[in-house]
XYZ file of C-alpha atoms in Angstrom:
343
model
C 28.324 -56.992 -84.389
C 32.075 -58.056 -84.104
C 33.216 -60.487 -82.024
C 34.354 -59.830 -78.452
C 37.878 -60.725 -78.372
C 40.207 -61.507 -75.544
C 41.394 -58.213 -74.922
C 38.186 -56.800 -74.968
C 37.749 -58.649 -71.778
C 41.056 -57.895 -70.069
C 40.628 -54.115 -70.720
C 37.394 -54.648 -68.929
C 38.533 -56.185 -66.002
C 41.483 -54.063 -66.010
C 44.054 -56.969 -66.182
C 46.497 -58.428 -68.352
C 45.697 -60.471 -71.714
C 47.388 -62.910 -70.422
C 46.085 -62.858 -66.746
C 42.429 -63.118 -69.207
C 43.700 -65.840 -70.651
C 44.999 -67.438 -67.647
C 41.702 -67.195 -65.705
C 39.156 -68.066 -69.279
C 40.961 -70.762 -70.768
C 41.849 -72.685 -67.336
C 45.580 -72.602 -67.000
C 47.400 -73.716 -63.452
C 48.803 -70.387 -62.930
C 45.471 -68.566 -61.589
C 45.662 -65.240 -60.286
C 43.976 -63.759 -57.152
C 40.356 -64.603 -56.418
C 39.344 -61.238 -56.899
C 41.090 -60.681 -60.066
C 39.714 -63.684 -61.750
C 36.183 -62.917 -60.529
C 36.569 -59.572 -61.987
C 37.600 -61.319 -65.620
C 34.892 -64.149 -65.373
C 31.982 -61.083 -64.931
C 33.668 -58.857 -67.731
C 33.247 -62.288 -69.808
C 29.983 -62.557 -68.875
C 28.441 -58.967 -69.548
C 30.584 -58.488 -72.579
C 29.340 -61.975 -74.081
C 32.836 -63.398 -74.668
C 32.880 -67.149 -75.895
C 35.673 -68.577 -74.963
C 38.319 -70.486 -77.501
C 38.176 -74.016 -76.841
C 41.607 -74.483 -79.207
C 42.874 -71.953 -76.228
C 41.672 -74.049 -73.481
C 43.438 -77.079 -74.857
C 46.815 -75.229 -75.453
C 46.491 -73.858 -71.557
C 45.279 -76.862 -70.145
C 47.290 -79.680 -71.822
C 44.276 -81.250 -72.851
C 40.407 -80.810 -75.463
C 38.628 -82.762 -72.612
C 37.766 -85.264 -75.711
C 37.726 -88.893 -75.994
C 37.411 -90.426 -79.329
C 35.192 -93.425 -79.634
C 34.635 -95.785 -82.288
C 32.507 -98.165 -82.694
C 31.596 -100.738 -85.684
C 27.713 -100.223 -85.816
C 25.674 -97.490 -83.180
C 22.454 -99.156 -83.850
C 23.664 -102.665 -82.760
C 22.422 -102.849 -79.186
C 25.682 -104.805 -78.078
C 27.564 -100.782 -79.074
C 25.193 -98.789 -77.793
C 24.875 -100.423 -74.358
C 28.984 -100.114 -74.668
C 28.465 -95.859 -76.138
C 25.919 -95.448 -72.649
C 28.684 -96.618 -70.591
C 31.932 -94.769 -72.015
C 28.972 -91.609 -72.139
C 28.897 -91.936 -68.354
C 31.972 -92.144 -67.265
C 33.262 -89.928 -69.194
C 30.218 -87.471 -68.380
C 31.605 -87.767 -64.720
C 35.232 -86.778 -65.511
C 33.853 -83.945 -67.221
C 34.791 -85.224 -70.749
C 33.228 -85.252 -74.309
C 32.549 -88.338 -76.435
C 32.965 -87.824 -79.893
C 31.577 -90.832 -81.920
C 32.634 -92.811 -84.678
C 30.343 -95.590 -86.273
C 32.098 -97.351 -89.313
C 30.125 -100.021 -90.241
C 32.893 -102.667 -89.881
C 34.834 -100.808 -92.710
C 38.301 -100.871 -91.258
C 39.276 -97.899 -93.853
C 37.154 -95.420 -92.399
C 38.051 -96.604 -88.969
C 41.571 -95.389 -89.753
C 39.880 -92.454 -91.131
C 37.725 -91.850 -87.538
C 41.321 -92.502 -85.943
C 42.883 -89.939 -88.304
C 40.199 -87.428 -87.366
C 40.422 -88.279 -83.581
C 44.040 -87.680 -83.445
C 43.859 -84.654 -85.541
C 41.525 -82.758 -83.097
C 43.943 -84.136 -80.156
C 41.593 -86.374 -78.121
C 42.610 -87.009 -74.850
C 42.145 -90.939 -75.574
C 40.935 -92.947 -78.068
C 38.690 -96.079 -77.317
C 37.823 -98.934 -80.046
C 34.975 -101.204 -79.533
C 34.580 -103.966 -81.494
C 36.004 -107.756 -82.845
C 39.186 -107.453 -85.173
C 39.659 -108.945 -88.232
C 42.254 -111.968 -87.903
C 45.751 -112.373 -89.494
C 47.604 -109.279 -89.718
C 47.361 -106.295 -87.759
C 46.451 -102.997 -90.025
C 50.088 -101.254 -89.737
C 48.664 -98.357 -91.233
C 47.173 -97.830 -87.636
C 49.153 -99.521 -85.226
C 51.904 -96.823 -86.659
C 49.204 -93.567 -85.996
C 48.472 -95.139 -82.628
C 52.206 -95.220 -81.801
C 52.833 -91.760 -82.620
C 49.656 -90.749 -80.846
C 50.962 -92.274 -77.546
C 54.716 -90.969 -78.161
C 52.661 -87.580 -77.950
C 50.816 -88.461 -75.238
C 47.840 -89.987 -76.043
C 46.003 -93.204 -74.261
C 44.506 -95.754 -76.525
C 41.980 -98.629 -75.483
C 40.597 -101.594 -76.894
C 36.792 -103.180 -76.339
C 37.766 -106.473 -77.209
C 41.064 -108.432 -77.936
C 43.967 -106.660 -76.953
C 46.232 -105.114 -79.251
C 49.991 -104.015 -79.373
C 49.525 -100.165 -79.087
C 46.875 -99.645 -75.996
C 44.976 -101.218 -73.145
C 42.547 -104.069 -73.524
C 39.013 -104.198 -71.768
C 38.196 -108.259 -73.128
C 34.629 -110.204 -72.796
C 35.392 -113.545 -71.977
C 33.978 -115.140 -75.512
C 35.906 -118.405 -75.350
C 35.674 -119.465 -71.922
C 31.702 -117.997 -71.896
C 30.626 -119.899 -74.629
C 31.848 -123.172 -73.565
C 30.272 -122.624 -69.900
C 27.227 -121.675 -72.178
C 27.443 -125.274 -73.814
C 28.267 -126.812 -70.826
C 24.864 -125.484 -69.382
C 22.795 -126.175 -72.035
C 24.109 -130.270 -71.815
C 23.104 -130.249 -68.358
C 19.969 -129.163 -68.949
C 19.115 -132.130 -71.078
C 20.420 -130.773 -74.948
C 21.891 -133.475 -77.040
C 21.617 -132.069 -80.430
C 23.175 -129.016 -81.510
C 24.084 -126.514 -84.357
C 25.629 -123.220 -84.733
C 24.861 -120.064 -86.182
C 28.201 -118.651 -86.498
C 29.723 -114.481 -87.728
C 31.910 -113.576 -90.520
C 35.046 -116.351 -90.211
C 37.865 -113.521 -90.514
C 36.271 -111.635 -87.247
C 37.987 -112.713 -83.837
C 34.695 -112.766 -81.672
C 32.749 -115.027 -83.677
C 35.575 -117.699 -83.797
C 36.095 -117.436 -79.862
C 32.855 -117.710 -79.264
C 31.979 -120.722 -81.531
C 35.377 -122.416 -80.588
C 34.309 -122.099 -76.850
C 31.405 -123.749 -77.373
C 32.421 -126.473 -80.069
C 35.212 -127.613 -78.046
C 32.704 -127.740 -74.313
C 30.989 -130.127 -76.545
C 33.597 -131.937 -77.674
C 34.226 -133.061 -74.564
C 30.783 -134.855 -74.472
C 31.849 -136.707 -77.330
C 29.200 -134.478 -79.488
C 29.491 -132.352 -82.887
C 26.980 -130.002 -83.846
C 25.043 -131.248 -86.780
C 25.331 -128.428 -89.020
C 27.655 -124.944 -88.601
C 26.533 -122.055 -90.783
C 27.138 -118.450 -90.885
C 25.918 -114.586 -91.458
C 26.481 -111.033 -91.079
C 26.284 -110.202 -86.990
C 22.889 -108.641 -87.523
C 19.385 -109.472 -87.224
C 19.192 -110.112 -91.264
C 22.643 -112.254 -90.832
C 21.339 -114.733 -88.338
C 17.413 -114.437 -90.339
C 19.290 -115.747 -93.536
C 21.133 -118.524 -91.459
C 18.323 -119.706 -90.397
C 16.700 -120.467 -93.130
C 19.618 -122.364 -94.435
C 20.141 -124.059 -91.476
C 16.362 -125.043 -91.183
C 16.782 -126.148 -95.113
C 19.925 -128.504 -94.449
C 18.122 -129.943 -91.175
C 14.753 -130.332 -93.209
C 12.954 -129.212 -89.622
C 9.590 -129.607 -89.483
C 6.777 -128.373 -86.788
C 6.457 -131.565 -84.508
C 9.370 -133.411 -86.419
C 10.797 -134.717 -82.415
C 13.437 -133.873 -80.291
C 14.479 -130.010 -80.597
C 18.381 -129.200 -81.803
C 19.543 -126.349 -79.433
C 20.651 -123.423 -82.343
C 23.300 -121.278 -80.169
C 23.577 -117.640 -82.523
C 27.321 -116.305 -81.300
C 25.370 -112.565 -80.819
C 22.124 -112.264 -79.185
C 21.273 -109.888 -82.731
C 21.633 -112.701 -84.651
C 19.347 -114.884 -82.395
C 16.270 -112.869 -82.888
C 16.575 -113.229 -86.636
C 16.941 -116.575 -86.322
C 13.945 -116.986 -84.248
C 12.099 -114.745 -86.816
C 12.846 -117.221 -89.432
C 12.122 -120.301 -87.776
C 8.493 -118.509 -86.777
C 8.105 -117.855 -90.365
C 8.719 -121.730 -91.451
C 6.257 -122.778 -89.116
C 8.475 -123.944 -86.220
C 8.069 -122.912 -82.551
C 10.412 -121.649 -80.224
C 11.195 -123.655 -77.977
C 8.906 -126.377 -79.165
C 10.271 -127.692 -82.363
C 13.454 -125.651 -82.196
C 15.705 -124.168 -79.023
C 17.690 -121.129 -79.240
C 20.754 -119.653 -77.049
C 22.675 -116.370 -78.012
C 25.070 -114.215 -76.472
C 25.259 -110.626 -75.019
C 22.037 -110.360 -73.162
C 21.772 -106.934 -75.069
C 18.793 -104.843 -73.423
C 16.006 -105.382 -75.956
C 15.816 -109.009 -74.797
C 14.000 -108.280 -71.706
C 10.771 -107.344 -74.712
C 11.566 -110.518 -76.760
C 9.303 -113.549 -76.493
C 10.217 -116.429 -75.708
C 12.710 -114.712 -73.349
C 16.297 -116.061 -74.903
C 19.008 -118.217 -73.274
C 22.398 -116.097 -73.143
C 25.226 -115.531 -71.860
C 25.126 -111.784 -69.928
C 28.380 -109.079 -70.266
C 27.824 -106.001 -68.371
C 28.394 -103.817 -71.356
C 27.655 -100.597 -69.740
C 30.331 -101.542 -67.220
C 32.613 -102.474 -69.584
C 32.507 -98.978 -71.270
C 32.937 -97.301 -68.319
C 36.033 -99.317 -67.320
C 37.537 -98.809 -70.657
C 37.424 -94.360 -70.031
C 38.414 -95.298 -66.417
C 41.658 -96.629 -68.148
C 42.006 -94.777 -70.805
C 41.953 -91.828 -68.176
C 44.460 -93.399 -65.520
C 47.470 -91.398 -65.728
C 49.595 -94.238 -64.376
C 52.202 -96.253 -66.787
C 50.636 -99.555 -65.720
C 47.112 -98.862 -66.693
C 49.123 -97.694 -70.629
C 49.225 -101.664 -71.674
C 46.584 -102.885 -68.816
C 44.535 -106.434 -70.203
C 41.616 -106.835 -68.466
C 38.688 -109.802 -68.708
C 35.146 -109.150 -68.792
C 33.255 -112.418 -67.346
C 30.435 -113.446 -68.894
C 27.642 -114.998 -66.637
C 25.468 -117.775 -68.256
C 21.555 -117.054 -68.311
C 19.131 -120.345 -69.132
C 15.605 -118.494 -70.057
C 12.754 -120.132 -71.977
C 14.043 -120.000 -75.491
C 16.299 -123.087 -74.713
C 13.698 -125.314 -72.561
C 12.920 -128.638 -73.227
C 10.018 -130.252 -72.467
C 9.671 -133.222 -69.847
């Protein structure tokens, strides 16, 4: 059977094609009440799917918003994916979804694409590398907001959109600060990849609250931000520490993502040592899975849902100050039994 075309409808309802198209593909300029009722029901009995390339041409806009996001199966971007999903679910949008795997080429690619099918806005989520900015995409961004597009960051700002931030540096060292109060003295660090921005905030943060205790951490070492990164740390760590079950007084390990904590606390299970026991443990995020993990892990909290949805409330905001907007995300400090020490 051939397709029912556009015409097919207006002969139906007696109108116009382009009074069809007005009323079908959502244009401003809507005729009479009865006249578009009489095109919606020809629509409807002669089975006529609309064009959504149409739609966007008569309404000055594909109702899309582009999201990318380094890794979809990292609870830290999927809490941040449920948030931009509801928001954007309530201003009657569609998320289209881009997971790259922290490979910065197809990011450009997902950006490429994005612009392409003329998204509405375009929201990234997720640490940059540091040194230079790609120019490759700060130019494609430019031209997508000469041509009207909005552009948001998850993370540190950047020259070509707005800027939803967590609060890494400042979090962290209230983190530190916390965990010296409670009685820690000895300290190490499970750090991310050097080159990406939210694993240096967040370790500087905390280095530097400790600093000003007159204390170092006794050993810094590093991994991928995933649950085999901070496992492999571990191990290392454990190794250069030469930690043993019962060996005294506990360092406090603080993992700069909650991801990497629960590897680590894998590890250290499989070496023999207990959490909180022989080792402590602090992350960051407070992702949701935690509330299964035992012991229950020290963290610092960002309401990631909340910041997803404020980054489509921007990206949405039609107003020239909300084009360049920098907003902070707190972070709220959480002390839970992975970090106790016994009296």
């Amino acid at each position: 059977m051939a397709a029912v075309r556009l015409r097919d409808v207006a002969a139906a309802a007696g109108v116009s094609q382009a009074t069809a198209s007005r009323v079908l593909n959502g244009s401003s300029r809507v005729p009479g009440e009865g006249v578009a009722d009489r095109v919606r029901a020809a629509a409807a009995d002669l089975g006529y799917i609309a064009n959504a390339q149409a739609q966007a041409l008569a309404r000055s806009s594909t109702g899309l918003i582009g999201l990318v996001v380094h890794d979809v199966a990292d609870p830290y971007f999927s809490s941040i994916v449920r948030g931009v999903q509801n928001e954007a679910r309530d201003a009657g949008k569609l998320v289209l979804l881009a997971s790259t795997e922290r490979d910065f080429a197809i990011e450009r690619q997902s950006v490429s694409t994005f612009i392409s099918h003329r998204a509405d806005a375009i929201i990234l989520a997720g640490s940059r590398q540091s040194g230079d900015l790609d120019r490759a995409l700060e130019r494609e961004f430019e031209a997508y907001r000469d041509n009207g597009g909005r552009v948001v960051v998850i993370g540190q700002p950047m020259p070509f959109g707005a800027a939803v931030e967590p609060e890494n540096h400042s979090a962290s060292a209230a983190l530190a600060e916390a965990l010296y109060e409670h009685g820690h003295r000895r300290f190490a660090i499970i750090g991310g990849p050097g080159n990406i921005r939210t694993s240096a905030d967040r370790r500087n943060g905390f280095v530097e609250a400790l600093c000003c205790h007159g204390i170092t951490p006794e050993i810094e070492v590093a991994g991928d931000f995933s649950r085999d990164g901070g496992y492999s740390a571990a191990r290392r760590l454990a190794a250069a520490l030469e930690l043993t079950p019962g060996h005294g007084t506990p360092p406090c390990v603080f993992a700069v993502t909650d991801v990497m904590a629960i590897g680590a606390i894998a590890a250290l299970r499989e070496l023999g040592l207990s959490v909180p026991a022989d080792v402590c443990v602090a992350g960051f995020d407070d992702i949701p899975t935690l509330r299964d993990h035992v012991p229950s892990l020290s963290t610092v909290a960002l309401s990631l849902v909340d910041i997803g949805e404020r980054a489509v409330q921007l990206a949405l905001d039609p107003s020239d100050r909300a084009l360049d907007a920098h907003e902070y995300a707190p972070g709220t400090v959480v002390l839970r039994a992975s970090s106790a020490l016994s009296r």
